mmCIF file of C-alpha atoms and ligand atoms in Angstrom:
data_model
loop_
_atom_site.group_PDB
_atom_site.id
_atom_site.type_symbol
_atom_site.label_atom_id
_atom_site.label_comp_id
_atom_site.label_asym_id
_atom_site.label_seq_id
_atom_site.Cartn_x
_atom_site.Cartn_y
_atom_site.Cartn_z
ATOM 1 C CA MET A 1217 6.945 18.250 37.872
ATOM 2 C CA THR A 1218 6.961 21.939 36.891
ATOM 3 C CA TRP A 1219 3.612 23.653 37.195
ATOM 4 C CA LYS A 1220 2.177 24.711 33.913
ATOM 5 C CA GLY A 1221 -0.834 26.672 35.006
ATOM 6 C CA LEU A 1222 -4.480 25.816 35.497
ATOM 7 C CA LEU A 1223 -5.542 25.276 31.878
ATOM 8 C CA GLN A 1224 -2.974 22.285 31.639
ATOM 9 C CA GLN A 1225 -3.396 21.031 35.129
ATOM 10 C CA TYR A 1226 -7.104 20.866 35.054
ATOM 11 C CA SER A 1227 -7.882 20.569 31.282
ATOM 12 C CA SER A 1228 -10.265 17.556 31.850
ATOM 13 C CA TYR A 1229 -12.468 19.663 34.103
ATOM 14 C CA LEU A 1230 -12.423 22.759 31.919
ATOM 15 C CA PRO A 1231 -14.103 23.801 28.598
ATOM 16 C CA ILE A 1232 -10.879 23.304 26.690
ATOM 17 C CA THR A 1233 -10.845 22.259 23.025
ATOM 18 C CA SER A 1234 -8.029 21.660 20.567
ATOM 19 C CA GLU A 1235 -8.504 25.303 19.550
ATOM 20 C CA THR A 1236 -8.109 26.843 23.057
ATOM 21 C CA PRO A 1237 -4.758 28.529 23.443
ATOM 22 C CA LEU A 1238 -3.073 27.230 26.664
ATOM 23 C CA LEU A 1239 -2.525 30.751 28.078
ATOM 24 C CA SER A 1240 -0.697 30.872 31.316
ATOM 25 C CA LEU A 1241 1.101 33.082 33.869
ATOM 26 C CA GLN A 1242 1.589 29.913 36.007
ATOM 27 C CA GLU A 1243 -1.616 30.824 38.126
ATOM 28 C CA GLY A 1244 -2.976 28.571 40.750
ATOM 29 C CA ASN A 1245 -1.144 25.952 42.823
ATOM 30 C CA THR A 1246 -1.449 28.457 45.783
ATOM 31 C CA PRO A 1247 -0.351 27.488 49.316
ATOM 32 C CA LEU A 1248 -2.750 26.274 52.008
ATOM 33 C CA ILE A 1249 -1.225 27.418 55.241
ATOM 34 C CA PRO A 1250 -2.310 26.162 58.651
ATOM 35 C CA LEU A 1251 -3.414 29.012 60.854
ATOM 36 C CA GLN A 1252 -1.608 27.828 63.984
ATOM 37 C CA LYS A 1253 -2.626 30.401 66.543
ATOM 38 C CA LEU A 1254 -6.259 30.425 65.503
ATOM 39 C CA SER A 1255 -6.483 26.553 65.499
ATOM 40 C CA GLU A 1256 -4.892 26.219 68.915
ATOM 41 C CA GLN A 1257 -7.089 28.901 70.466
ATOM 42 C CA PHE A 1258 -10.313 27.362 69.270
ATOM 43 C CA GLY A 1259 -9.492 23.733 68.993
ATOM 44 C CA ILE A 1260 -10.190 23.582 65.227
ATOM 45 C CA GLN A 1261 -8.080 22.927 62.242
ATOM 46 C CA ALA A 1262 -8.001 26.257 60.384
ATOM 47 C CA TYR A 1263 -6.234 26.904 57.137
ATOM 48 C CA ALA A 1264 -5.867 29.829 54.855
ATOM 49 C CA LYS A 1265 -5.821 29.477 51.001
ATOM 50 C CA ILE A 1266 -3.317 32.111 49.986
ATOM 51 C CA GLU A 1267 -4.846 33.410 46.689
ATOM 52 C CA GLY A 1268 -2.582 36.485 46.839
ATOM 53 C CA ALA A 1269 0.161 34.186 45.708
ATOM 54 C CA ASN A 1270 -1.320 34.215 42.136
ATOM 55 C CA PRO A 1271 0.445 36.123 39.407
ATOM 56 C CA THR A 1272 -1.380 39.464 39.834
ATOM 57 C CA GLY A 1273 -1.908 38.904 43.526
ATOM 58 C CA SER A 1274 -5.546 37.741 43.623
ATOM 59 C CA PHE A 1275 -7.782 34.781 42.901
ATOM 60 C CA LYS A 1276 -9.092 36.581 39.814
ATOM 61 C CA ASP A 1277 -6.284 35.059 37.763
ATOM 62 C CA ARG A 1278 -7.927 31.580 37.976
ATOM 63 C CA GLY A 1279 -10.974 32.729 36.217
ATOM 64 C CA MET A 1280 -9.320 35.211 34.023
ATOM 65 C CA VAL A 1281 -7.003 32.735 32.361
ATOM 66 C CA MET A 1282 -9.913 30.707 31.211
ATOM 67 C CA ALA A 1283 -12.070 33.597 30.178
ATOM 68 C CA MET A 1284 -9.180 35.210 28.186
ATOM 69 C CA ALA A 1285 -8.154 31.981 26.559
ATOM 70 C CA LYS A 1286 -11.845 31.538 25.301
ATOM 71 C CA ALA A 1287 -11.910 35.138 24.238
ATOM 72 C CA LYS A 1288 -8.861 34.589 22.146
ATOM 73 C CA GLU A 1289 -10.145 31.252 20.837
ATOM 74 C CA GLU A 1290 -13.420 32.967 19.642
ATOM 75 C CA GLY A 1291 -11.432 35.679 17.890
ATOM 76 C CA ALA A 1292 -12.178 38.515 20.243
ATOM 77 C CA LYS A 1293 -10.096 41.699 19.727
ATOM 78 C CA ALA A 1294 -10.960 43.489 22.900
ATOM 79 C CA VAL A 1295 -12.180 42.559 26.387
ATOM 80 C CA ILE A 1296 -14.046 44.728 28.887
ATOM 81 C CA CYS A 1297 -14.810 44.630 32.593
ATOM 82 C CA ALA A 1298 -16.030 46.675 35.441
ATOM 83 C CA SER A 1299 -13.984 46.313 38.684
ATOM 84 C CA THR A 1300 -13.292 47.234 42.223
ATOM 85 C CA GLY A 1301 -9.603 46.645 41.253
ATOM 86 C CA ASN A 1302 -8.567 43.084 41.298
ATOM 87 C CA THR A 1303 -10.495 41.954 38.241
ATOM 88 C CA SER A 1304 -9.152 44.837 36.240
ATOM 89 C CA ALA A 1305 -5.587 44.121 37.300
ATOM 90 C CA SER A 1306 -6.003 40.453 36.211
ATOM 91 C CA ALA A 1307 -7.768 41.209 32.944
ATOM 92 C CA ALA A 1308 -5.140 43.684 31.983
ATOM 93 C CA ALA A 1309 -2.373 41.297 32.696
ATOM 94 C CA TYR A 1310 -3.934 38.306 30.812
ATOM 95 C CA ALA A 1311 -4.966 40.584 27.941
ATOM 96 C CA ALA A 1312 -1.333 41.701 27.592
ATOM 97 C CA ARG A 1313 -0.233 38.224 27.533
ATOM 98 C CA ALA A 1314 -2.844 37.113 25.042
ATOM 99 C CA GLY A 1315 -2.466 40.203 22.816
ATOM 100 C CA LEU A 1316 -5.847 41.530 23.303
ATOM 101 C CA ARG A 1317 -6.979 45.051 24.070
ATOM 102 C CA CYS A 1318 -8.355 45.614 27.505
ATOM 103 C CA VAL A 1319 -10.899 48.221 28.650
ATOM 104 C CA ILE A 1320 -11.569 48.626 32.289
ATOM 105 C CA VAL A 1321 -14.276 50.766 34.043
ATOM 106 C CA ILE A 1322 -13.702 51.485 37.791
ATOM 107 C CA PRO A 1323 -15.379 53.544 40.539
ATOM 108 C CA GLU A 1324 -13.260 56.717 40.757
ATOM 109 C CA GLY A 1325 -11.269 57.055 44.022
ATOM 110 C CA LYS A 1326 -12.572 53.646 45.401
ATOM 111 C CA ILE A 1327 -9.916 51.339 44.140
ATOM 112 C CA ALA A 1328 -6.747 50.546 46.022
ATOM 113 C CA GLN A 1329 -3.462 52.012 44.767
ATOM 114 C CA GLY A 1330 -1.666 48.801 43.990
ATOM 115 C CA LYS A 1331 -4.531 47.604 41.733
ATOM 116 C CA LEU A 1332 -4.560 50.846 39.828
ATOM 117 C CA ALA A 1333 -0.731 50.650 39.450
ATOM 118 C CA GLN A 1334 -1.160 47.204 37.884
ATOM 119 C CA ALA A 1335 -3.772 48.368 35.405
ATOM 120 C CA VAL A 1336 -1.585 51.134 34.302
ATOM 121 C CA MET A 1337 1.524 49.048 33.956
ATOM 122 C CA TYR A 1338 -0.176 46.317 32.061
ATOM 123 C CA GLY A 1339 -1.480 48.935 29.596
ATOM 124 C CA ALA A 1340 -5.235 48.870 29.877
ATOM 125 C CA ASP A 1341 -7.579 51.583 28.660
ATOM 126 C CA ILE A 1342 -8.929 52.886 32.008
ATOM 127 C CA PHE A 1343 -12.048 54.808 32.519
ATOM 128 C CA ALA A 1344 -12.844 55.914 36.176
ATOM 129 C CA ILE A 1345 -16.552 56.882 36.653
ATOM 130 C CA LYS A 1346 -18.161 59.013 39.287
ATOM 131 C CA GLY A 1347 -20.284 56.082 40.311
ATOM 132 C CA ASN A 1348 -19.885 52.732 42.073
ATOM 133 C CA PHE A 1349 -19.030 49.242 40.853
ATOM 134 C CA ASP A 1350 -22.710 48.348 40.226
ATOM 135 C CA ASP A 1351 -22.963 51.487 37.902
ATOM 136 C CA ALA A 1352 -19.838 50.451 36.094
ATOM 137 C CA LEU A 1353 -21.022 46.804 35.662
ATOM 138 C CA HIS A 1354 -24.293 47.995 34.233
ATOM 139 C CA ILE A 1355 -22.397 50.062 31.451
ATOM 140 C CA VAL A 1356 -19.963 47.336 30.519
ATOM 141 C CA LYS A 1357 -22.760 44.786 30.224
ATOM 142 C CA GLN A 1358 -24.596 47.078 27.844
ATOM 143 C CA LEU A 1359 -21.505 47.770 25.793
ATOM 144 C CA SER A 1360 -20.708 44.045 25.466
ATOM 145 C CA GLU A 1361 -24.268 43.345 24.222
ATOM 146 C CA THR A 1362 -24.226 45.982 21.551
ATOM 147 C CA ASP A 1363 -20.501 46.257 20.665
ATOM 148 C CA ASP A 1364 -17.612 44.185 19.855
ATOM 149 C CA PHE A 1365 -16.280 43.600 23.462
ATOM 150 C CA THR A 1366 -15.998 40.390 25.325
ATOM 151 C CA LEU A 1367 -17.204 40.850 28.866
ATOM 152 C CA VAL A 1368 -14.820 39.300 31.494
ATOM 153 C CA ASN A 1369 -16.690 39.938 34.553
ATOM 154 C CA SER A 1370 -17.673 36.914 36.501
ATOM 155 C CA ILE A 1371 -21.014 36.726 34.726
ATOM 156 C CA ASN A 1372 -18.946 35.356 31.968
ATOM 157 C CA PRO A 1373 -19.334 31.596 32.683
ATOM 158 C CA PHE A 1374 -15.717 30.836 31.779
ATOM 159 C CA ARG A 1375 -14.621 32.906 34.781
ATOM 160 C CA ILE A 1376 -16.563 30.512 37.114
ATOM 161 C CA GLU A 1377 -14.989 27.496 35.421
ATOM 162 C CA GLY A 1378 -11.493 28.803 36.099
ATOM 163 C CA GLN A 1379 -12.195 29.829 39.563
ATOM 164 C CA LYS A 1380 -13.658 26.508 40.557
ATOM 165 C CA THR A 1381 -9.974 25.050 40.473
ATOM 166 C CA ALA A 1382 -9.289 26.570 43.792
ATOM 167 C CA ALA A 1383 -11.816 24.060 45.371
ATOM 168 C CA PHE A 1384 -9.891 21.177 43.597
ATOM 169 C CA GLU A 1385 -6.614 22.325 44.978
ATOM 170 C CA ILE A 1386 -7.934 22.493 48.549
ATOM 171 C CA CYS A 1387 -9.291 18.875 48.217
ATOM 172 C CA GLU A 1388 -5.975 17.797 46.973
ATOM 173 C CA GLN A 1389 -4.107 19.625 49.681
ATOM 174 C CA LEU A 1390 -6.217 18.266 52.487
ATOM 175 C CA GLY A 1391 -7.010 14.859 51.012
ATOM 176 C CA LYS A 1392 -10.687 15.744 51.141
ATOM 177 C CA ALA A 1393 -12.972 18.776 51.445
ATOM 178 C CA PRO A 1394 -12.881 20.808 54.708
ATOM 179 C CA ASN A 1395 -15.976 20.890 56.954
ATOM 180 C CA TYR A 1396 -16.282 24.622 56.334
ATOM 181 C CA VAL A 1397 -15.120 27.165 53.745
ATOM 182 C CA CYS A 1398 -15.132 30.842 54.827
ATOM 183 C CA ILE A 1399 -15.149 33.232 51.891
ATOM 184 C CA PRO A 1400 -15.707 36.910 51.269
ATOM 185 C CA VAL A 1401 -18.677 37.775 49.100
ATOM 186 C CA GLY A 1402 -18.736 40.812 46.756
ATOM 187 C CA ASN A 1403 -20.241 40.182 43.371
ATOM 188 C CA ALA A 1404 -20.707 36.609 44.472
ATOM 189 C CA GLY A 1405 -18.827 34.847 41.648
ATOM 190 C CA ASN A 1406 -16.247 33.236 43.778
ATOM 191 C CA ILE A 1407 -18.570 31.508 46.257
ATOM 192 C CA THR A 1408 -20.404 30.144 43.202
ATOM 193 C CA ALA A 1409 -17.230 28.936 41.653
ATOM 194 C CA TYR A 1410 -16.027 27.276 44.816
ATOM 195 C CA TRP A 1411 -19.290 25.453 45.299
ATOM 196 C CA LYS A 1412 -19.351 24.242 41.720
ATOM 197 C CA GLY A 1413 -15.686 23.086 42.113
ATOM 198 C CA PHE A 1414 -16.424 21.117 45.359
ATOM 199 C CA VAL A 1415 -19.523 19.421 43.840
ATOM 200 C CA GLU A 1416 -17.622 18.471 40.704
ATOM 201 C CA TYR A 1417 -14.589 17.166 42.561
ATOM 202 C CA ASP A 1418 -16.732 15.179 44.913
ATOM 203 C CA GLU A 1419 -18.424 13.429 41.875
ATOM 204 C CA HIS A 1420 -15.058 12.394 40.547
ATOM 205 C CA HIS A 1421 -13.122 11.663 43.827
ATOM 206 C CA GLN A 1422 -15.688 11.285 46.611
ATOM 207 C CA THR A 1423 -14.009 14.216 48.523
ATOM 208 C CA GLU A 1424 -17.351 15.173 50.306
ATOM 209 C CA LEU A 1425 -18.787 18.680 50.493
ATOM 210 C CA PRO A 1426 -17.979 21.532 52.827
ATOM 211 C CA LYS A 1427 -20.540 24.094 54.236
ATOM 212 C CA MET A 1428 -20.130 27.386 52.384
ATOM 213 C CA MET A 1429 -19.910 30.338 54.758
ATOM 214 C CA GLY A 1430 -19.980 33.582 52.727
ATOM 215 C CA PHE A 1431 -19.372 36.930 54.329
ATOM 216 C CA GLU A 1432 -20.469 40.372 53.017
ATOM 217 C CA ALA A 1433 -19.273 43.690 54.448
ATOM 218 C CA SER A 1434 -22.085 45.201 56.641
ATOM 219 C CA GLY A 1435 -22.216 48.353 54.566
ATOM 220 C CA ALA A 1436 -22.711 46.311 51.374
ATOM 221 C CA ALA A 1437 -24.655 43.281 52.660
ATOM 222 C CA ALA A 1438 -27.346 43.069 50.003
ATOM 223 C CA ILE A 1439 -27.763 39.236 50.134
ATOM 224 C CA VAL A 1440 -27.988 39.126 53.983
ATOM 225 C CA HIS A 1441 -30.695 41.767 54.001
ATOM 226 C CA ASN A 1442 -32.270 40.618 50.701
ATOM 227 C CA GLN A 1443 -32.251 44.178 49.517
ATOM 228 C CA VAL A 1444 -30.148 46.045 46.809
ATOM 229 C CA ILE A 1445 -27.877 48.560 48.539
ATOM 230 C CA GLU A 1446 -27.883 51.794 46.395
ATOM 231 C CA GLN A 1447 -24.880 53.305 48.146
ATOM 232 C CA PRO A 1448 -22.663 50.498 49.383
ATOM 233 C CA GLU A 1449 -19.898 51.587 51.696
ATOM 234 C CA THR A 1450 -16.994 49.630 53.334
ATOM 235 C CA ILE A 1451 -13.260 49.972 54.021
ATOM 236 C CA ALA A 1452 -12.991 46.639 52.115
ATOM 237 C CA THR A 1453 -13.224 48.394 48.683
ATOM 238 C CA ALA A 1454 -12.860 45.122 46.791
ATOM 239 C CA ILE A 1455 -16.345 43.993 48.059
ATOM 240 C CA ARG A 1456 -17.999 47.406 47.918
ATOM 241 C CA ILE A 1457 -20.889 46.085 45.820
ATOM 242 C CA GLY A 1458 -24.599 46.669 46.400
ATOM 243 C CA ASN A 1459 -26.243 44.445 43.824
ATOM 244 C CA PRO A 1460 -24.234 41.292 43.419
ATOM 245 C CA ALA A 1461 -24.563 39.685 39.877
ATOM 246 C CA SER A 1462 -24.381 36.119 41.179
ATOM 247 C CA TRP A 1463 -26.737 36.817 44.084
ATOM 248 C CA ARG A 1464 -29.129 33.788 43.383
ATOM 249 C CA GLN A 1465 -26.178 31.424 42.892
ATOM 250 C CA ALA A 1466 -24.576 32.489 46.261
ATOM 251 C CA VAL A 1467 -27.881 31.870 48.062
ATOM 252 C CA GLN A 1468 -28.020 28.535 46.360
ATOM 253 C CA ALA A 1469 -24.527 27.559 47.268
ATOM 254 C CA ALA A 1470 -25.200 28.535 50.984
ATOM 255 C CA GLU A 1471 -28.499 26.557 51.109
ATOM 256 C CA ALA A 1472 -27.407 23.550 49.240
ATOM 257 C CA SER A 1473 -24.335 23.107 51.481
ATOM 258 C CA ASN A 1474 -26.118 23.963 54.765
ATOM 259 C CA GLY A 1475 -23.999 27.082 55.160
ATOM 260 C CA ILE A 1476 -24.848 30.737 55.414
ATOM 261 C CA ILE A 1477 -24.363 34.187 53.963
ATOM 262 C CA ASP A 1478 -23.639 36.551 56.851
ATOM 263 C CA GLU A 1479 -22.129 39.962 57.313
ATOM 264 C CA VAL A 1480 -19.132 41.394 59.195
ATOM 265 C CA THR A 1481 -18.527 45.007 60.160
ATOM 266 C CA ASP A 1482 -15.640 47.095 59.020
ATOM 267 C CA GLU A 1483 -14.345 47.024 62.567
ATOM 268 C CA GLN A 1484 -14.409 43.272 62.615
ATOM 269 C CA ILE A 1485 -12.636 43.150 59.161
ATOM 270 C CA VAL A 1486 -9.848 45.540 60.347
ATOM 271 C CA THR A 1487 -9.378 43.522 63.510
ATOM 272 C CA ALA A 1488 -8.991 40.323 61.578
ATOM 273 C CA TYR A 1489 -6.717 42.103 59.111
ATOM 274 C CA GLN A 1490 -4.356 43.396 61.878
ATOM 275 C CA TRP A 1491 -4.545 40.095 63.788
ATOM 276 C CA LEU A 1492 -3.691 37.852 60.748
ATOM 277 C CA ALA A 1493 -0.631 39.871 59.939
ATOM 278 C CA LYS A 1494 0.697 40.176 63.433
ATOM 279 C CA GLN A 1495 -0.248 36.767 64.796
ATOM 280 C CA GLU A 1496 0.068 34.409 61.733
ATOM 281 C CA GLY A 1497 2.433 36.443 59.514
ATOM 282 C CA ILE A 1498 0.051 36.735 56.624
ATOM 283 C CA PHE A 1499 -0.728 39.914 54.979
ATOM 284 C CA ALA A 1500 -3.920 39.771 52.995
ATOM 285 C CA GLU A 1501 -6.058 42.678 51.779
ATOM 286 C CA PRO A 1502 -9.050 44.018 53.950
ATOM 287 C CA ALA A 1503 -11.645 42.270 51.807
ATOM 288 C CA SER A 1504 -10.016 39.008 52.179
ATOM 289 C CA CYS A 1505 -9.998 39.255 55.957
ATOM 290 C CA ALA A 1506 -13.905 39.099 55.883
ATOM 291 C CA SER A 1507 -13.322 35.398 55.857
ATOM 292 C CA ILE A 1508 -11.381 35.459 59.069
ATOM 293 C CA ALA A 1509 -13.698 37.968 60.678
ATOM 294 C CA GLY A 1510 -16.613 35.743 59.686
ATOM 295 C CA LEU A 1511 -14.919 32.607 60.972
ATOM 296 C CA TRP A 1512 -14.582 34.321 64.450
ATOM 297 C CA GLU A 1513 -18.243 35.230 64.296
ATOM 298 C CA ALA A 1514 -19.328 31.761 63.519
ATOM 299 C CA LEU A 1515 -17.175 30.385 66.305
ATOM 300 C CA ARG A 1516 -18.634 32.978 68.756
ATOM 301 C CA GLN A 1517 -22.083 31.925 67.757
ATOM 302 C CA GLY A 1518 -21.180 28.271 68.201
ATOM 303 C CA LYS A 1519 -21.906 27.409 64.576
ATOM 304 C CA ILE A 1520 -18.421 25.647 64.131
ATOM 305 C CA LYS A 1521 -17.445 23.017 66.631
ATOM 306 C CA GLN A 1522 -14.106 21.798 68.162
ATOM 307 C CA GLY A 1523 -12.149 19.468 65.894
ATOM 308 C CA GLU A 1524 -13.679 20.686 62.726
ATOM 309 C CA SER A 1525 -11.622 21.767 59.721
ATOM 310 C CA VAL A 1526 -12.077 25.237 58.218
ATOM 311 C CA VAL A 1527 -10.444 26.871 55.068
ATOM 312 C CA CYS A 1528 -10.593 30.616 54.997
ATOM 313 C CA VAL A 1529 -10.081 31.999 51.520
ATOM 314 C CA LEU A 1530 -7.593 34.898 51.515
ATOM 315 C CA THR A 1531 -8.586 36.376 48.156
ATOM 316 C CA GLY A 1532 -5.905 39.039 47.618
ATOM 317 C CA ASN A 1533 -2.495 40.143 48.636
ATOM 318 C CA GLY A 1534 -2.076 42.781 51.380
ATOM 319 C CA LEU A 1535 0.320 44.787 49.267
ATOM 320 C CA LYS A 1536 -2.601 45.656 46.852
ATOM 321 C CA ASP A 1537 -3.712 48.234 49.367
ATOM 322 C CA PRO A 1538 -0.825 49.851 51.197
ATOM 323 C CA GLN A 1539 -2.770 52.918 52.133
ATOM 324 C CA THR A 1540 -5.302 50.989 54.299
ATOM 325 C CA ALA A 1541 -2.398 49.072 55.971
ATOM 326 C CA ILE A 1542 -0.728 52.426 56.938
ATOM 327 C CA ASP A 1543 -3.947 54.223 57.887
ATOM 328 C CA THR A 1544 -5.284 51.371 60.194
ATOM 329 C CA SER A 1545 -1.882 50.723 61.885
ATOM 330 C CA SER A 1546 -0.767 52.431 65.147
ATOM 331 C CA LEU A 1547 2.888 51.388 64.440
ATOM 332 C CA LYS A 1548 4.768 54.205 62.761
ATOM 333 C CA PRO A 1549 8.560 54.387 62.082
ATOM 334 C CA GLU A 1550 10.354 56.377 64.668
ATOM 335 C CA VAL A 1551 12.403 59.022 62.808
ATOM 336 C CA LEU A 1552 15.946 59.476 64.212
ATOM 337 C CA PRO A 1553 19.124 61.385 63.315
ATOM 338 C CA ASN A 1554 21.875 59.485 61.552
ATOM 339 C CA ASN A 1555 23.864 58.994 64.797
ATOM 340 C CA GLN A 1556 24.984 55.603 65.911
ATOM 341 C CA ASP A 1557 24.646 56.229 69.665
ATOM 342 C CA ILE A 1558 21.136 57.761 69.383
ATOM 343 C CA VAL A 1559 20.001 54.972 67.102
ATOM 344 C CA MET A 1560 21.387 52.218 69.348
ATOM 345 C CA SER A 1561 20.007 53.618 72.526
ATOM 346 C CA ALA A 1562 16.604 54.141 70.883
ATOM 347 C CA ILE A 1563 16.428 50.534 69.847
ATOM 348 C CA LYS A 1564 17.642 49.182 73.129
ATOM 349 C CA GLY A 1565 15.137 51.477 74.933
ATOM 350 C CA ARG A 1566 12.279 50.096 72.933
ATOM 351 C CA VAL A 1567 13.169 46.397 72.846
ATOM 352 C CA HIS A 1568 14.281 46.035 76.439
ATOM 353 C CA ALA A 1569 11.516 48.193 77.822
HETATM 354 N N1 F0G B 2171 -11.844 39.592 47.676
HETATM 355 C C1 F0G B 2171 -11.308 40.325 46.874
HETATM 356 C C2 F0G B 2171 -9.831 40.666 47.146
HETATM 357 C C3 F0G B 2171 -11.955 40.711 45.649
HETATM 358 O O1 F0G B 2171 -11.194 41.689 44.815
HETATM 359 C C4 F0G B 2171 -13.240 40.451 45.381
HETATM 360 C C5 F0G B 2171 -13.934 40.831 44.261
HETATM 361 C C6 F0G B 2171 -13.881 39.505 46.324
HETATM 362 C C7 F0G B 2171 -13.187 39.142 47.488
HETATM 363 C C8 F0G B 2171 -15.254 39.065 46.216
HETATM 364 O O2 F0G B 2171 -15.358 38.127 45.200
HETATM 365 O O3 F0G B 2171 -16.952 39.305 43.729
HETATM 366 O O4 F0G B 2171 -16.434 36.798 43.449
HETATM 367 O O5 F0G B 2171 -17.739 37.600 45.427
HETATM 368 N N2 F0G B 2171 -13.514 41.673 43.443
HETATM 369 C C9 F0G B 2171 -14.102 42.043 42.191
HETATM 370 C C10 F0G B 2171 -13.155 43.038 41.342
HETATM 371 C C11 F0G B 2171 -15.549 42.646 42.314
HETATM 372 O O6 F0G B 2171 -13.748 43.824 40.476
HETATM 373 O O7 F0G B 2171 -12.111 42.860 41.464
HETATM 374 P P1 F0G B 2171 -16.735 37.972 44.389
#
């Protein structure tokens, strides 16, 4: 059967009426890949949910297709969002598809190149402010209250509805919920959505519930420290957020599931980022790798036991942020003259060394 996208696949779980346009870029249906080396090393069953396989390269497409379809249904002319990059890329793509105008507000100089390239290509109206994501979100919220813009940040409940479908897919792929879900936390919409998804799917299919393990970056760990961070800072720009909009819901998801919200340092994130690509062949963006770094930390602390199943959510594709990949890698191309003998001996010298 051909995949028709989330709105058709999960229509009975979503707020879809006869008036809702069945918008789609064939989002969802992403791979769940076993993490073989990690599983062997720790005696667990670890998997990665590859959300970078979505049409714009991140999990945002799941929520955006729903939010954009509802905006269209309600007769909106323009959508607006603040973003650390992925939300804006997704909003711009789905707005283009739906024929809506898209306005995005981003923190200047703090979004990865690939994400900016997407927003430009999809034709959004882009405003880069000399402030952070939290400042941008404040502005777009105000505008959407007083003006004719539909807000498509994750405080739009339709975003959460769409994003919860990732939990459904995981239950279907494994036959039941895993024991643990490790997930990066920025604005905290995704952990909220996953928890809602697992609870709903369990009600229908008795798939049980995982413990939700959310991980913030240490320089932006507002929830962990129960304190707004005025100047959040992290290499993982996607989660450089100091006052998460779904703060309360994230705490609730962790508490209700017997999970945790914890933090990982930039150093731990970069180690996980490099390790994942080199050892498992999976290139995910830095923020995504907070889930792997967090899993390691939980294993080190003995929170996760042998034999248990864990899904790490890899929220975005590594190609989104080529600069961080290059800057954090020690491997550089060796530049050589165009001479067969020199090239051959250089290769042999390296590989047989
Ligand atoms: N991972 C990636 C790659 C993200 O882009 C984000 C959020 C998160 C994790 C965290 O998800 O906010 O639901 O807790 N990016 C948003 C954006 C803020 O604007 O693209 P969250």
